[in-house]
PDB file of C-alpha atoms in Angstrom:
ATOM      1  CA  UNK A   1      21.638  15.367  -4.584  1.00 81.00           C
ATOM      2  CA  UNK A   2      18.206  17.378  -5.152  1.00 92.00           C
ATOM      3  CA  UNK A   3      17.595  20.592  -3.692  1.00 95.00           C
ATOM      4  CA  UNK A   4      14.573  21.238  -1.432  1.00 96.00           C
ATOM      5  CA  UNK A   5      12.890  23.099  -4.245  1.00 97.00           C
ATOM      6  CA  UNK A   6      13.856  20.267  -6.729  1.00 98.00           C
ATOM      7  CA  UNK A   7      12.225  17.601  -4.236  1.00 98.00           C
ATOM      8  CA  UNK A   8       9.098  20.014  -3.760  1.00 98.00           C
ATOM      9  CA  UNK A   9       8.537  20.701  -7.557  1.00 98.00           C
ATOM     10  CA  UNK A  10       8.650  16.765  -7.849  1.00 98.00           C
ATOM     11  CA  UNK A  11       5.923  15.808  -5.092  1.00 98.00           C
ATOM     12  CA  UNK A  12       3.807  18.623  -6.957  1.00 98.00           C
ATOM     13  CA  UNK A  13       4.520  16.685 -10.323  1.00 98.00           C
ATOM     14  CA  UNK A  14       3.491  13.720  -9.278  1.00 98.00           C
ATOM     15  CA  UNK A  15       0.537  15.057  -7.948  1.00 98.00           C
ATOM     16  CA  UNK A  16      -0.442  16.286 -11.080  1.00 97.00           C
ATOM     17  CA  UNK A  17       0.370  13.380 -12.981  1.00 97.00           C
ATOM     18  CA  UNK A  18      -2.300  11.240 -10.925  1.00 98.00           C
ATOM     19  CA  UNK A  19      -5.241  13.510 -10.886  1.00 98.00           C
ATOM     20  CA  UNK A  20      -7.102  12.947 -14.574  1.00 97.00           C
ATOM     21  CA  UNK A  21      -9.469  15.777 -14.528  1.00 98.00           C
ATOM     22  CA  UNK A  22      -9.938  19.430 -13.582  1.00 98.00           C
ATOM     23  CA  UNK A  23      -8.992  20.576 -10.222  1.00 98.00           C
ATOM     24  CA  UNK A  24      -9.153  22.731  -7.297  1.00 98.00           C
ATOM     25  CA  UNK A  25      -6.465  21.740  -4.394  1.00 99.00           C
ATOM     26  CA  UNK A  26      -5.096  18.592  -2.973  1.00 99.00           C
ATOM     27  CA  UNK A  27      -3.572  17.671   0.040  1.00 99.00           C
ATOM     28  CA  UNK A  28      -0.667  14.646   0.440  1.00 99.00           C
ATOM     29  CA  UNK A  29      -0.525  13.127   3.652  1.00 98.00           C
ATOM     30  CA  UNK A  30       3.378  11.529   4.266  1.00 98.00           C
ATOM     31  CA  UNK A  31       4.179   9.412   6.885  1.00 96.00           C
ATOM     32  CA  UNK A  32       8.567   9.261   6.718  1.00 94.00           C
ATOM     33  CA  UNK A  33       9.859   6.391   9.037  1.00 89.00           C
ATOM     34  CA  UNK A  34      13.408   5.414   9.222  1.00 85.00           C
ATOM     35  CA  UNK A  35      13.821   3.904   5.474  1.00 88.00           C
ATOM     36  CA  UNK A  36      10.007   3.528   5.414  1.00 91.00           C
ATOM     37  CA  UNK A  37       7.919   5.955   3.610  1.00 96.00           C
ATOM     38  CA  UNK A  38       3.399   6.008   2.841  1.00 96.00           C
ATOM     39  CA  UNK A  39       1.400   8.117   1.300  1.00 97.00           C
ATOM     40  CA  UNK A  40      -2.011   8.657   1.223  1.00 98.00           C
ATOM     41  CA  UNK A  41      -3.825  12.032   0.212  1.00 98.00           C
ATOM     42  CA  UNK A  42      -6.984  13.332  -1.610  1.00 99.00           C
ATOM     43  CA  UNK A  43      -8.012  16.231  -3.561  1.00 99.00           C
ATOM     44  CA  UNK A  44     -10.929  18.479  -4.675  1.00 99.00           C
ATOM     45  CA  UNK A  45     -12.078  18.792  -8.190  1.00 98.00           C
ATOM     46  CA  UNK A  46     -13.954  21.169  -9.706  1.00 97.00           C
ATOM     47  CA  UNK A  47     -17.464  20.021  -8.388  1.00 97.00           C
ATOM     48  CA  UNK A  48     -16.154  20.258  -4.942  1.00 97.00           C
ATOM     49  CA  UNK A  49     -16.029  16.763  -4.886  1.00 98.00           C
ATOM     50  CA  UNK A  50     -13.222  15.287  -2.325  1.00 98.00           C
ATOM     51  CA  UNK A  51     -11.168  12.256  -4.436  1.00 98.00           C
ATOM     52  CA  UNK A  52      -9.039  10.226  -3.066  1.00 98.00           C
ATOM     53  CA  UNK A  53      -5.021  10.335  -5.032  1.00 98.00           C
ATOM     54  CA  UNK A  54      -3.580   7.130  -6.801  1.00 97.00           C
ATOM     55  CA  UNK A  55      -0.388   7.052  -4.942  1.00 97.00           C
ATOM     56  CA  UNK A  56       0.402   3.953  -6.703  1.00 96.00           C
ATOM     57  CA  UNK A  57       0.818   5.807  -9.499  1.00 97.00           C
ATOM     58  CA  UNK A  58       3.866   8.068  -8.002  1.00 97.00           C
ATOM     59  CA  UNK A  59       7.148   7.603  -9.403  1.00 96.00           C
ATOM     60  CA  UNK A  60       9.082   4.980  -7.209  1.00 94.00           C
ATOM     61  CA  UNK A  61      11.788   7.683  -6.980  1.00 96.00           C
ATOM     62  CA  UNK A  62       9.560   9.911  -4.791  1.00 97.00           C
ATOM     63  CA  UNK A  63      10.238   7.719  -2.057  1.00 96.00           C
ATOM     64  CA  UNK A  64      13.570   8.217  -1.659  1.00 96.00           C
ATOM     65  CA  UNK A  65      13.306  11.898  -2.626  1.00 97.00           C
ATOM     66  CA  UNK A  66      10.831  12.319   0.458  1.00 97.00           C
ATOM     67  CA  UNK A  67      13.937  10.777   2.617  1.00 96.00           C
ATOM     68  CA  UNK A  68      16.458  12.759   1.297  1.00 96.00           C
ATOM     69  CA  UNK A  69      14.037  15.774   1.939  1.00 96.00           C
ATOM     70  CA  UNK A  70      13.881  14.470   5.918  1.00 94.00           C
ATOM     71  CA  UNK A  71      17.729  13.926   5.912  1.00 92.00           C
ATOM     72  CA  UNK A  72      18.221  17.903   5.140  1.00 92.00           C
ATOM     73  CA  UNK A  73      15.258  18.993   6.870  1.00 92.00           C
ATOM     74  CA  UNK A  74      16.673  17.556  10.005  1.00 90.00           C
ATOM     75  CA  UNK A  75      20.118  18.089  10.077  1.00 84.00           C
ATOM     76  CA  UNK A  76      21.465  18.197  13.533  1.00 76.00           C
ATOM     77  CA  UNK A  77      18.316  17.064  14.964  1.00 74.00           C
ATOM     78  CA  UNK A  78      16.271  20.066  14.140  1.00 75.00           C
ATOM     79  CA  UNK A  79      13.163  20.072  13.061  1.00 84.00           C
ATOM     80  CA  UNK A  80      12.609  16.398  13.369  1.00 90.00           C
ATOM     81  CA  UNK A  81       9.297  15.102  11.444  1.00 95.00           C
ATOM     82  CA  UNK A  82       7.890  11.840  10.821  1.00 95.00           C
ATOM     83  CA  UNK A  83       4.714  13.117   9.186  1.00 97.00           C
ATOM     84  CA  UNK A  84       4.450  16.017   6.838  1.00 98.00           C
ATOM     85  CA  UNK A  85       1.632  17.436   4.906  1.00 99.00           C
ATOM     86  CA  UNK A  86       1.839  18.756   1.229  1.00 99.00           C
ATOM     87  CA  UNK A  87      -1.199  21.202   0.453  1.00 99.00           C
ATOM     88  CA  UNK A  88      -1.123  22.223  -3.846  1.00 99.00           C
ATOM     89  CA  UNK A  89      -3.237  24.445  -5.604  1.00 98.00           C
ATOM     90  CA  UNK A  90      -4.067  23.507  -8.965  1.00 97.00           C
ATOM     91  CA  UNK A  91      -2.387  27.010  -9.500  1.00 97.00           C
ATOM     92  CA  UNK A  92       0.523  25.694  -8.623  1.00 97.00           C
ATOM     93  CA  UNK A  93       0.973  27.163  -5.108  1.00 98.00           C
ATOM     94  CA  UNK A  94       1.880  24.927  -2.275  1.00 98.00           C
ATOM     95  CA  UNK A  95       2.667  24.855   1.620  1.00 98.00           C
ATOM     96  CA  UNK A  96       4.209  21.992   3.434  1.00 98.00           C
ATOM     97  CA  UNK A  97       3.571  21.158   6.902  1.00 98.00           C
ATOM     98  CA  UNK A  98       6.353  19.337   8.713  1.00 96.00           C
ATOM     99  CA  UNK A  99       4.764  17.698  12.076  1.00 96.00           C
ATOM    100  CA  UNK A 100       6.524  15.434  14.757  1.00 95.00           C
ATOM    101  CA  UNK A 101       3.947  12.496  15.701  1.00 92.00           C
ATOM    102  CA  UNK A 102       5.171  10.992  19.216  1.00 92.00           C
ATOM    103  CA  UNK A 103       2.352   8.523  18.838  1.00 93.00           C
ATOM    104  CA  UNK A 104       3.466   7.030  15.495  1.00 89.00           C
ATOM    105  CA  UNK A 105       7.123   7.257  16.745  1.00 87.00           C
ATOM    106  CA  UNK A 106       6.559   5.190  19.883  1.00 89.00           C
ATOM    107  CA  UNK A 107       4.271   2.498  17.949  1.00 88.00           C
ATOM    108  CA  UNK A 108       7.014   2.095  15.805  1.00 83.00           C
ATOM    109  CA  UNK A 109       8.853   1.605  18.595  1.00 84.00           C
ATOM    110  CA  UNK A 110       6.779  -0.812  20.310  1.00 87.00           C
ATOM    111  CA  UNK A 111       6.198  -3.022  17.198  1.00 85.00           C
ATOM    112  CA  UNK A 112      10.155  -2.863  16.478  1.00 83.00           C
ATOM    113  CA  UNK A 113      10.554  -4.852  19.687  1.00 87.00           C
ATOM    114  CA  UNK A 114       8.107  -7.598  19.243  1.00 81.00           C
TER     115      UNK A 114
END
């Protein structure tokens, strides 16, 4: 089982891995949903030009790393989140921003039913 820091230090690697040229900050947008997890995310180069990330490129593991992240992160039903964004500096530096979405919860919902 990977620590929090382990599973952080991984989304920032793969990051990394995608981005093929010089750098300024990036942003991952996750979207974690029972098994279920998307990404989607951008980041600035050195121009100040806004690119969008490869996530096809992330390691398949990430996945389940990002689900074992929401299975700690909520133990006990605290702190539930279904959406979380991870904000990197090319310096390394990073913040993560855990949010609960009711809207995406209760779609899910709804479409579960049909």
């Amino acid at each position: 089982m990977k620590t929090i820091d382990d599973i952080y230090s991984t989304i920032a690697s793969n990051i990394n891995s995608v981005i093929k040229e010089e750098w300024i900050a990036a942003a991952l947008d996750i979207e974690a949903i029972g098994e279920m997890v998307s990404f989607t995310g951008s980041y600035v180069n050195k121009n100040d030009q806004k690119q969008q990330l490869d996530v096809d490129q992330f390691d398949f593991d990430l996945t389940f790393d990002i689900l074992e992240l929401q299975k700690i992160t909520t133990e006990d039903d605290r702190n539930r989140w279904n959406r979380a964004i991870f904000s990197l500096q090319s310096d390394g530096e990073f913040d993560i921003q855990f949010i609960w979405d009711q809207e995406l919860h209760d779609e899910v919902i709804r479409l579960s039913k049909e």
